Coordinates of C-alpha atoms and ligand atoms in Angstrom, one line a residue:
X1 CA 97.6 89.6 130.0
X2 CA 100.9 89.3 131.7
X3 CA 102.2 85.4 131.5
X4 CA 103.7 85.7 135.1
X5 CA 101.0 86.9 137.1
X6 CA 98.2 86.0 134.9
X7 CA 96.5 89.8 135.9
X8 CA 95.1 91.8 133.7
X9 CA 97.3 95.5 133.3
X10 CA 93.6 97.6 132.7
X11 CA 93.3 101.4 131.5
X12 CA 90.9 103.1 133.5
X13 CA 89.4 106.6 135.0
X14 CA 89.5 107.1 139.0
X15 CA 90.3 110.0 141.4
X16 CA 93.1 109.8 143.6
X17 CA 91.4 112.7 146.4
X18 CA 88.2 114.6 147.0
X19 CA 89.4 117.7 145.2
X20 CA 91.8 115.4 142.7
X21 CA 88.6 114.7 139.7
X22 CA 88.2 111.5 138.1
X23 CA 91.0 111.5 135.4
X24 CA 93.3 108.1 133.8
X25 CA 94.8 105.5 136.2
X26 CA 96.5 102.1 135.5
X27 CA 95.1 99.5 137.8
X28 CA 95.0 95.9 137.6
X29 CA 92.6 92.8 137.3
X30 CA 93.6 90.0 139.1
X31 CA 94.4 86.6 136.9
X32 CA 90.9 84.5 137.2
X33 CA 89.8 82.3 139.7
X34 CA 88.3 78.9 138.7
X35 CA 84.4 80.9 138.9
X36 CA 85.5 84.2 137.6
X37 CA 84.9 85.9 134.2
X38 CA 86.6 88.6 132.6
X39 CA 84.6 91.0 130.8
X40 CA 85.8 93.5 128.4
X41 CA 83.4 96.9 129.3
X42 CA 81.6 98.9 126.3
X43 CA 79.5 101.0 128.1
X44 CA 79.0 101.9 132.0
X45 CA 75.9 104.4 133.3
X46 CA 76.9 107.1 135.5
X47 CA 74.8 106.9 138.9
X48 CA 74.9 110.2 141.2
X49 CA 76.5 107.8 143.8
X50 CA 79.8 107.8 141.4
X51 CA 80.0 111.3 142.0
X52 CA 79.0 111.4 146.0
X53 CA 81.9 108.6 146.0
X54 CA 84.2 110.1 143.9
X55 CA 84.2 113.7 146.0
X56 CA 84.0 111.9 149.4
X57 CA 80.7 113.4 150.2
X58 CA 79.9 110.6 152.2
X59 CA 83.3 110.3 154.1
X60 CA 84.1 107.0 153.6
X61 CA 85.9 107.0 150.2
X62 CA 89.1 105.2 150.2
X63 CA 91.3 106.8 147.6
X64 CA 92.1 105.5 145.1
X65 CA 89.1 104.9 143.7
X66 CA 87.4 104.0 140.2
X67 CA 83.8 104.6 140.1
X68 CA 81.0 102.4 137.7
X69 CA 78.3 100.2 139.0
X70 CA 76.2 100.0 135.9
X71 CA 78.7 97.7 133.4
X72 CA 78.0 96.0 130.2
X73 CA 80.4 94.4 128.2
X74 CA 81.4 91.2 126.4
X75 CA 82.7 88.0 128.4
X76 CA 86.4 87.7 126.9
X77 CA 87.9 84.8 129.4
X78 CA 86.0 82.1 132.0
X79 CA 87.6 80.5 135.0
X80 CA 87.7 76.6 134.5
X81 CA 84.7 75.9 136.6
X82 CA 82.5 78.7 135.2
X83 CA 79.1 77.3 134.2
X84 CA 77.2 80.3 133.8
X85 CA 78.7 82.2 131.2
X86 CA 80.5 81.8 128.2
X87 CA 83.1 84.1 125.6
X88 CA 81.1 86.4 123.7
X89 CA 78.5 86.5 125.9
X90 CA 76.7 90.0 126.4
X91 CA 76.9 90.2 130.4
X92 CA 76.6 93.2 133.3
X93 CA 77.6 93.6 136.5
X94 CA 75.7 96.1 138.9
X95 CA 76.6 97.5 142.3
X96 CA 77.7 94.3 143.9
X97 CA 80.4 91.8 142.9
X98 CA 80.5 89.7 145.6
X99 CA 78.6 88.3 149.2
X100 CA 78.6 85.4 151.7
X101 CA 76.0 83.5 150.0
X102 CA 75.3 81.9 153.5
X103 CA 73.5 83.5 155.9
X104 CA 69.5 84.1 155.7
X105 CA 69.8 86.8 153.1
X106 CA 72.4 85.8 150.9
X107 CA 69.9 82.5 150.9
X108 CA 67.0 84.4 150.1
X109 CA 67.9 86.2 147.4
X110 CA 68.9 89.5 149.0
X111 CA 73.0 89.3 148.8
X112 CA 72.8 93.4 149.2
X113 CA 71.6 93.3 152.8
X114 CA 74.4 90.2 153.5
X115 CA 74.7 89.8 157.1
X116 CA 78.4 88.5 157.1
X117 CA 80.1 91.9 156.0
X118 CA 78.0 93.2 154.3
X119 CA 78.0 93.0 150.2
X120 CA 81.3 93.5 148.4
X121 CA 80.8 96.9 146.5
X122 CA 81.9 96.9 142.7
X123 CA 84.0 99.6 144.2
X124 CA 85.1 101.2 147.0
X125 CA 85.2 97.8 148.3
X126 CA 87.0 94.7 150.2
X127 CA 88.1 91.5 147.9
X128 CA 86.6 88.9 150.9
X129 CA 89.3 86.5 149.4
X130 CA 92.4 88.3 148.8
X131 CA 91.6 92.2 150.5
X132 CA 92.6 93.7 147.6
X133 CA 90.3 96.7 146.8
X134 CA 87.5 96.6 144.0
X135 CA 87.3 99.1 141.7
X136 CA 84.3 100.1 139.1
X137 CA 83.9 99.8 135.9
X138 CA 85.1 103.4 134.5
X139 CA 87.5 101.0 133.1
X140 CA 88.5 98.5 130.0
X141 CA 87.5 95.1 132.0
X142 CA 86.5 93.7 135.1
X143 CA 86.7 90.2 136.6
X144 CA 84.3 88.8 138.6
X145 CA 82.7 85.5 140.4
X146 CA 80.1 84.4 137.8
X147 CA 77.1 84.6 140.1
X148 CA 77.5 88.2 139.9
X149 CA 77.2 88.2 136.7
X150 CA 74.1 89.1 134.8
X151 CA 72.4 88.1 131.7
X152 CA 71.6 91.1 129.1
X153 CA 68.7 90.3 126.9
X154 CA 69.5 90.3 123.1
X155 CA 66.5 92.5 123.5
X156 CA 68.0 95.4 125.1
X157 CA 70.4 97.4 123.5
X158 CA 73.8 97.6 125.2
X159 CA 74.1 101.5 126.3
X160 CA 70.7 101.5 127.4
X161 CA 70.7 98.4 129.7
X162 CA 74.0 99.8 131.5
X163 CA 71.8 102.2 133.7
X164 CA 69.5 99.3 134.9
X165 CA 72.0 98.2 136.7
X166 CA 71.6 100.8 139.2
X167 CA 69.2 103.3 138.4
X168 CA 66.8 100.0 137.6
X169 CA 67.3 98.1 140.0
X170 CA 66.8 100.8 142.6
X171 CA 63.7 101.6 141.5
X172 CA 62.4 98.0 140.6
X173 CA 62.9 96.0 144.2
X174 CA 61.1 98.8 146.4
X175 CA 58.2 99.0 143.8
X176 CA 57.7 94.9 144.0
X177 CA 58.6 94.8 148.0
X178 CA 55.6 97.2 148.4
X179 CA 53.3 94.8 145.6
X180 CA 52.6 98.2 143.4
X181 CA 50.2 97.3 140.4
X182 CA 46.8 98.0 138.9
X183 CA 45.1 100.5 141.3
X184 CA 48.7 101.9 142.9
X185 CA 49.2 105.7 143.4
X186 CA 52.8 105.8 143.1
X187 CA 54.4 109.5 143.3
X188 CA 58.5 109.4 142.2
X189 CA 59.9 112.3 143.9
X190 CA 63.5 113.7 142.0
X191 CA 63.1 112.9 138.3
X192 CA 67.0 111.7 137.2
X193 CA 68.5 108.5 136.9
X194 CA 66.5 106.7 139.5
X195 CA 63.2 108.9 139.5
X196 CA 62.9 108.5 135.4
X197 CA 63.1 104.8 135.6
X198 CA 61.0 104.7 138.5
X199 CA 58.2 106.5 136.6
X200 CA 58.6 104.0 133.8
X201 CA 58.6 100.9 135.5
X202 CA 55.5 101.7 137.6
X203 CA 53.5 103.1 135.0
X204 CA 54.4 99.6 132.9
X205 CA 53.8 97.4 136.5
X206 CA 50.1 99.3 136.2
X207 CA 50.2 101.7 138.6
X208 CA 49.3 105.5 138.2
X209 CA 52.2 107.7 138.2
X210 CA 53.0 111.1 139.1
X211 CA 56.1 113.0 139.4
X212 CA 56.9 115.4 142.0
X213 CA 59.5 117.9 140.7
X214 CA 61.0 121.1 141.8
X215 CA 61.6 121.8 137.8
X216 CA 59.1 123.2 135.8
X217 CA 60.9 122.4 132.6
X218 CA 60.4 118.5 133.1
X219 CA 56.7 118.9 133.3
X220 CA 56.0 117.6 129.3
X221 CA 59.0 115.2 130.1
X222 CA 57.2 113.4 132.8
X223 CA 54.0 112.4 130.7
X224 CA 55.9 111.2 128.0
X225 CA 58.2 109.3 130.4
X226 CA 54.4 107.2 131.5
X227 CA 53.5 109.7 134.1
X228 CA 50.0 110.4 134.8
X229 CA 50.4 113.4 136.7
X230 CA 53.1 115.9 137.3
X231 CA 53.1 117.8 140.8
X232 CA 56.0 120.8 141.3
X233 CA 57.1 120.7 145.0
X234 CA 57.6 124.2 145.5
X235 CA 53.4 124.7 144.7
X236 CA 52.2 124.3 148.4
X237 CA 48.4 124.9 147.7
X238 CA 49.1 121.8 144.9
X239 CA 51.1 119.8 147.3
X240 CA 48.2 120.0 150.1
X241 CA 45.2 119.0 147.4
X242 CA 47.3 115.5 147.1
X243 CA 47.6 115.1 151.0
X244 CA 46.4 111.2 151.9
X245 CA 46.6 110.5 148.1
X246 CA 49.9 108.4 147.6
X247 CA 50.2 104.6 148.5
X248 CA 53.6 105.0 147.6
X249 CA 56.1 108.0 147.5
X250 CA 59.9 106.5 145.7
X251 CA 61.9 109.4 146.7
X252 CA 65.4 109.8 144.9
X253 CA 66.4 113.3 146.3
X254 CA 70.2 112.8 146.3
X255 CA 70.8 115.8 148.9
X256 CA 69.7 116.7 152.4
X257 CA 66.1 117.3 153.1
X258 CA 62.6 117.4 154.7
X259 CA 60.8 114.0 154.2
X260 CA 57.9 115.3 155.8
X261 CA 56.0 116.7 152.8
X262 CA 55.8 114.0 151.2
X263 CA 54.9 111.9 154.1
X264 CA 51.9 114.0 154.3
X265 CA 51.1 113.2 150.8
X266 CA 50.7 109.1 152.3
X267 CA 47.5 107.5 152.6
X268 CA 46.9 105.4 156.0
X269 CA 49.9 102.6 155.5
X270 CA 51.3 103.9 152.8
X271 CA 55.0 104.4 152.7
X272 CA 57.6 106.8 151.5
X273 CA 60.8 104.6 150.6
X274 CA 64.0 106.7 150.9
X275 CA 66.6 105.6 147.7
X276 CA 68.5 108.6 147.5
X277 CA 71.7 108.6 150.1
X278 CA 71.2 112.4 151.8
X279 CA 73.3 111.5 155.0
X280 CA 72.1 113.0 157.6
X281 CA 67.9 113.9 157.8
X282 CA 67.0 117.2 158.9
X283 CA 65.1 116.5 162.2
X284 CA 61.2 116.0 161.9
X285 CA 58.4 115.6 164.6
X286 CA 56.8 112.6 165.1
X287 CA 53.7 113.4 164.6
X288 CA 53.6 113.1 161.1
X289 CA 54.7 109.6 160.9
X290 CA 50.9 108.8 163.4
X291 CA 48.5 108.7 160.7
X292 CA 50.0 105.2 160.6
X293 CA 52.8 106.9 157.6
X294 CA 55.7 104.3 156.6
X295 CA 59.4 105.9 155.9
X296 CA 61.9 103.5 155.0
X297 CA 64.7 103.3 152.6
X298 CA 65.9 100.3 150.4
X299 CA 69.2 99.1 148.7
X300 CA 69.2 98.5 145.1
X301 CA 68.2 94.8 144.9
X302 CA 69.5 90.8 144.8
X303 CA 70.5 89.2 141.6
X304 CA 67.5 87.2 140.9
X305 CA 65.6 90.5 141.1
X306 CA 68.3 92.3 138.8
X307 CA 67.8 89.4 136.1
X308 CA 64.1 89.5 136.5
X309 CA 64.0 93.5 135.8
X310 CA 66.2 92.9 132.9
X311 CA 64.1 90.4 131.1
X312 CA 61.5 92.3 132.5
X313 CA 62.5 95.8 130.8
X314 CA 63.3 93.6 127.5
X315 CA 60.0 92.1 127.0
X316 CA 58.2 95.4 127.8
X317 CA 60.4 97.2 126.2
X318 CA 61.4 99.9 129.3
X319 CA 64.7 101.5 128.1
X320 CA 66.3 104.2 129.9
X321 CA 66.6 108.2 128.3
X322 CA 70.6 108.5 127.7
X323 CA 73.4 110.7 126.9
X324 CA 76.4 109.3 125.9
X325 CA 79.5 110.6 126.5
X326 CA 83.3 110.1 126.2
X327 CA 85.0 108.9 129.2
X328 CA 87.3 111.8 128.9
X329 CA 84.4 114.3 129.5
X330 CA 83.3 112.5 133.0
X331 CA 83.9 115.7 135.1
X332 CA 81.7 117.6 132.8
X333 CA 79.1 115.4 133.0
X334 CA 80.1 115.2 137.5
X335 CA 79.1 119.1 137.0
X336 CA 75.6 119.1 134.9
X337 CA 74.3 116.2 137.2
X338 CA 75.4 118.1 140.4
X339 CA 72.7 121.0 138.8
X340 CA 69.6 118.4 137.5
X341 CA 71.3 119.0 133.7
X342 CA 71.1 115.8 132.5
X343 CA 68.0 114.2 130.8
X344 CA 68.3 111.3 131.8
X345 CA 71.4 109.0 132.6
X346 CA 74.7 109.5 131.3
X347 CA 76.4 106.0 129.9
X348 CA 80.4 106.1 129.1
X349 CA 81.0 104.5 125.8
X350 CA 83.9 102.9 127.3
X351 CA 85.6 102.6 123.5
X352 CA 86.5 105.9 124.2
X353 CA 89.0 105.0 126.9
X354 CA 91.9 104.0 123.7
X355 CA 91.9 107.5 123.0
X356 CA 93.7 108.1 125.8
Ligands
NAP1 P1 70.2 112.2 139.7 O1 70.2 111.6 138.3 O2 71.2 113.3 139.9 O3 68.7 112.6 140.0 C1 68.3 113.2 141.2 C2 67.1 114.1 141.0 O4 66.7 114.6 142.3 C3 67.4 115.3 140.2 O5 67.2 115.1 138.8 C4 66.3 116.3 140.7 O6 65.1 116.1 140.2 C5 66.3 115.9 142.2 N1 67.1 116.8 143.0 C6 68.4 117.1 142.8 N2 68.9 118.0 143.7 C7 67.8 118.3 144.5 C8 67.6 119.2 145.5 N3 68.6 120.0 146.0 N4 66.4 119.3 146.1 C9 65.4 118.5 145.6 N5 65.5 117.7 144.6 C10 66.7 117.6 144.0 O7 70.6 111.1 140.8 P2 70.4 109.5 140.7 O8 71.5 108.8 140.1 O9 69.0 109.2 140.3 O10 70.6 109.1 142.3 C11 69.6 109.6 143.2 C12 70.1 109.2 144.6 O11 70.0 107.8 144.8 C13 71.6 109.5 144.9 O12 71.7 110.0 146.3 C14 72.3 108.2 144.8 O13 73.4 108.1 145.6 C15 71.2 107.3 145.4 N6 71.2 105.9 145.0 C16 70.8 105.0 145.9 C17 70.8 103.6 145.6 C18 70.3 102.6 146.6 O14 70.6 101.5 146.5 N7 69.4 103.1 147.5 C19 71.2 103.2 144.4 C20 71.6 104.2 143.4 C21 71.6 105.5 143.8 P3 64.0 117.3 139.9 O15 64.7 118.2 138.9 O16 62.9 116.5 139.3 O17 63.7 117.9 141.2
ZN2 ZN1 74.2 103.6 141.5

């Protein structure tokens, strides 16, 4: 800590253009505010919207920029008024670090949909008090406002809880919104990050489970994962035997592409939630969506509902598949997920960062 400013000098991994990579930058945490806490970051999942962020796929990137929304770490330093946490506590902090905590959503639990701004990203984002920009958790410690600030259960180890953050989350809210349990037909279509969690947490909510895949290879994966079924996309006379089966299709396709297969795949009411962030849709008729077909999307999920999966995932024991990697090795790991290499969530072991 600096004794003038009180901030926090922080070694950490972010890219500077589209084309620069993600590669070491010096940034800093501000000194803490009466309701922040400091927490000193061992691991952090990498989610495929790091790397849409980091390369500007979206076009709204503003460089710099230090990616990470699935942080766990240690608490190291409370504000004076924090209540919530205390030093030594195992903490994480997902996708969201801040919100108005006013209007009707904030109030009802759903501070990602906040109506006043919208939520403040853990990067790429606005400080609400100060401007400043936010910036993820590739990085030695963060400081945040304690309500964003979640509980890790001693249950869950701490590399495999960083991906719930994100990947669990995401998968978790739409699969309670829609009431999925005993008797659900749940298809997860993309099996990475999002799609392997969401096959675990529906298959433990009750529901049965099938993956739809264009890759073969993941077939035996997807049983052992809790799958009940496993259905390759690119088999059409297989894809039409499942028409009017699905009450539920999570899709987590991360590029562009036709939604309408698997709207066919809906029973009457059911509803294909869109997670992955494919920009533009390639344009559809109508007249699939008239057998009374649902298509809707949905935003990771509010902090009660990110504390409730946690303790959720550490008293039924749902861990995430990882591969943990050196922070120094983040492009390489940018490159296998760009090609579906990558069984199933990378997490940084952020000790890694001292080496340079
Ligand atoms: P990921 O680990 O890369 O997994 C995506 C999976 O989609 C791949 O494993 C692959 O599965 C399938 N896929 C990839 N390319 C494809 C293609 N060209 N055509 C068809 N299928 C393809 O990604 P992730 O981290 O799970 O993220 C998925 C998406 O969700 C990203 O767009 C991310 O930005 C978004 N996201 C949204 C939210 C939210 O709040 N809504 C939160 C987090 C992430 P198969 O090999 O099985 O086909
Ligand atoms: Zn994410």
């Amino acid at each position: 800590m600096t004794a003038a400013t009180n901030e926090y000098p922080t070694k950490a991994y972010g890219a500077t253009s589209p084309d620069s990579g993600v590669g070491p930058m010096d940034i800093t945490r501000r000194g803490l505010r009466d309701d922040d806490v400091l927490i000193d970051i061992s691991h952090c999942g990498i989610c495929h919207s790091d790397l849409h962020s980091a390369r500007n796929d979206w076009g709204f990137t503003k460089y710099p920029i230090v990616p990470g929304h699935e942080i766990v770490g240690i608490v190291s330093a409370v504000g004076d008024s924090v209540t919530r946490h205390k030093i030594g506590d195992r903490v994480a902090i997902g996708c969201m670090v801040d919100a108005c905590m006013e209007c009707h959503h904030c109030e009802s639990d759903l501070e990602q949909y906040c109506q006043n701004g919208g939520m403040t990203g853990t990067y790429n984002g606005t400080d609400r008090q100060d401007g400043s920009k936010t910036f993820g958790g590739y990085s030695e410690r963060i400081v945040a406002r304690e309500e964003f600030v979640l509980i890790v259960p001693d249950a869950l180890p701490m590399a495999q809880a960083a991906p719930l953050l994100c990947a669990g989350i995401t998968s978790y809210s739409p699969l309670r919104t829609w009431k999925v349990g005993p008797g659900s037909k749940v298809a997860v279509a993309g099996l990475g990050g999002l799609g392997h969690m969401g096959v675990k947490l529906a298959a433990a909510m009750g529901a049965e489970v099938t993956v739809l895949s264009r890759s073969e290879s993941k077939r035996e994966d997807a049983e052992r994962l809790g799958a009940h079924a496993f259905l390759n996309t690119t088999d059409k006379a297989a894809m039409k035997a499942k028409s009017a089966y699905f009450d539920m299709v999570l899709n987590t396709i991360p590029v562009r592409h036709d939604v309408a297969p698997y709207l066919h795949l809906l029973r009457i009411d059911g509803v294909q939630v869109l997670v992955g962030m494919i920009d533009k849709m390639p344009e559809m008729h109508t007249g699939v969506l008239l057998g009374r077909k649902v298509l809707t999307g949905s935003g990771i999920g509010g902090l009660a509902e990110t504390q409730e999966m946690l303790d959720f995932c550490a008293e039924k024991g749902i861990l995430p598949d990882i591969e943990t990697i050196k922070m120094q090795d983040i492009e390489a790991a940018y490159d296998r997920m760009e090609v579906s290499d990558i069984k199933y969530r990378f997490v940084i072991d952020m000790g890694s960062l001292k080496e340079g």
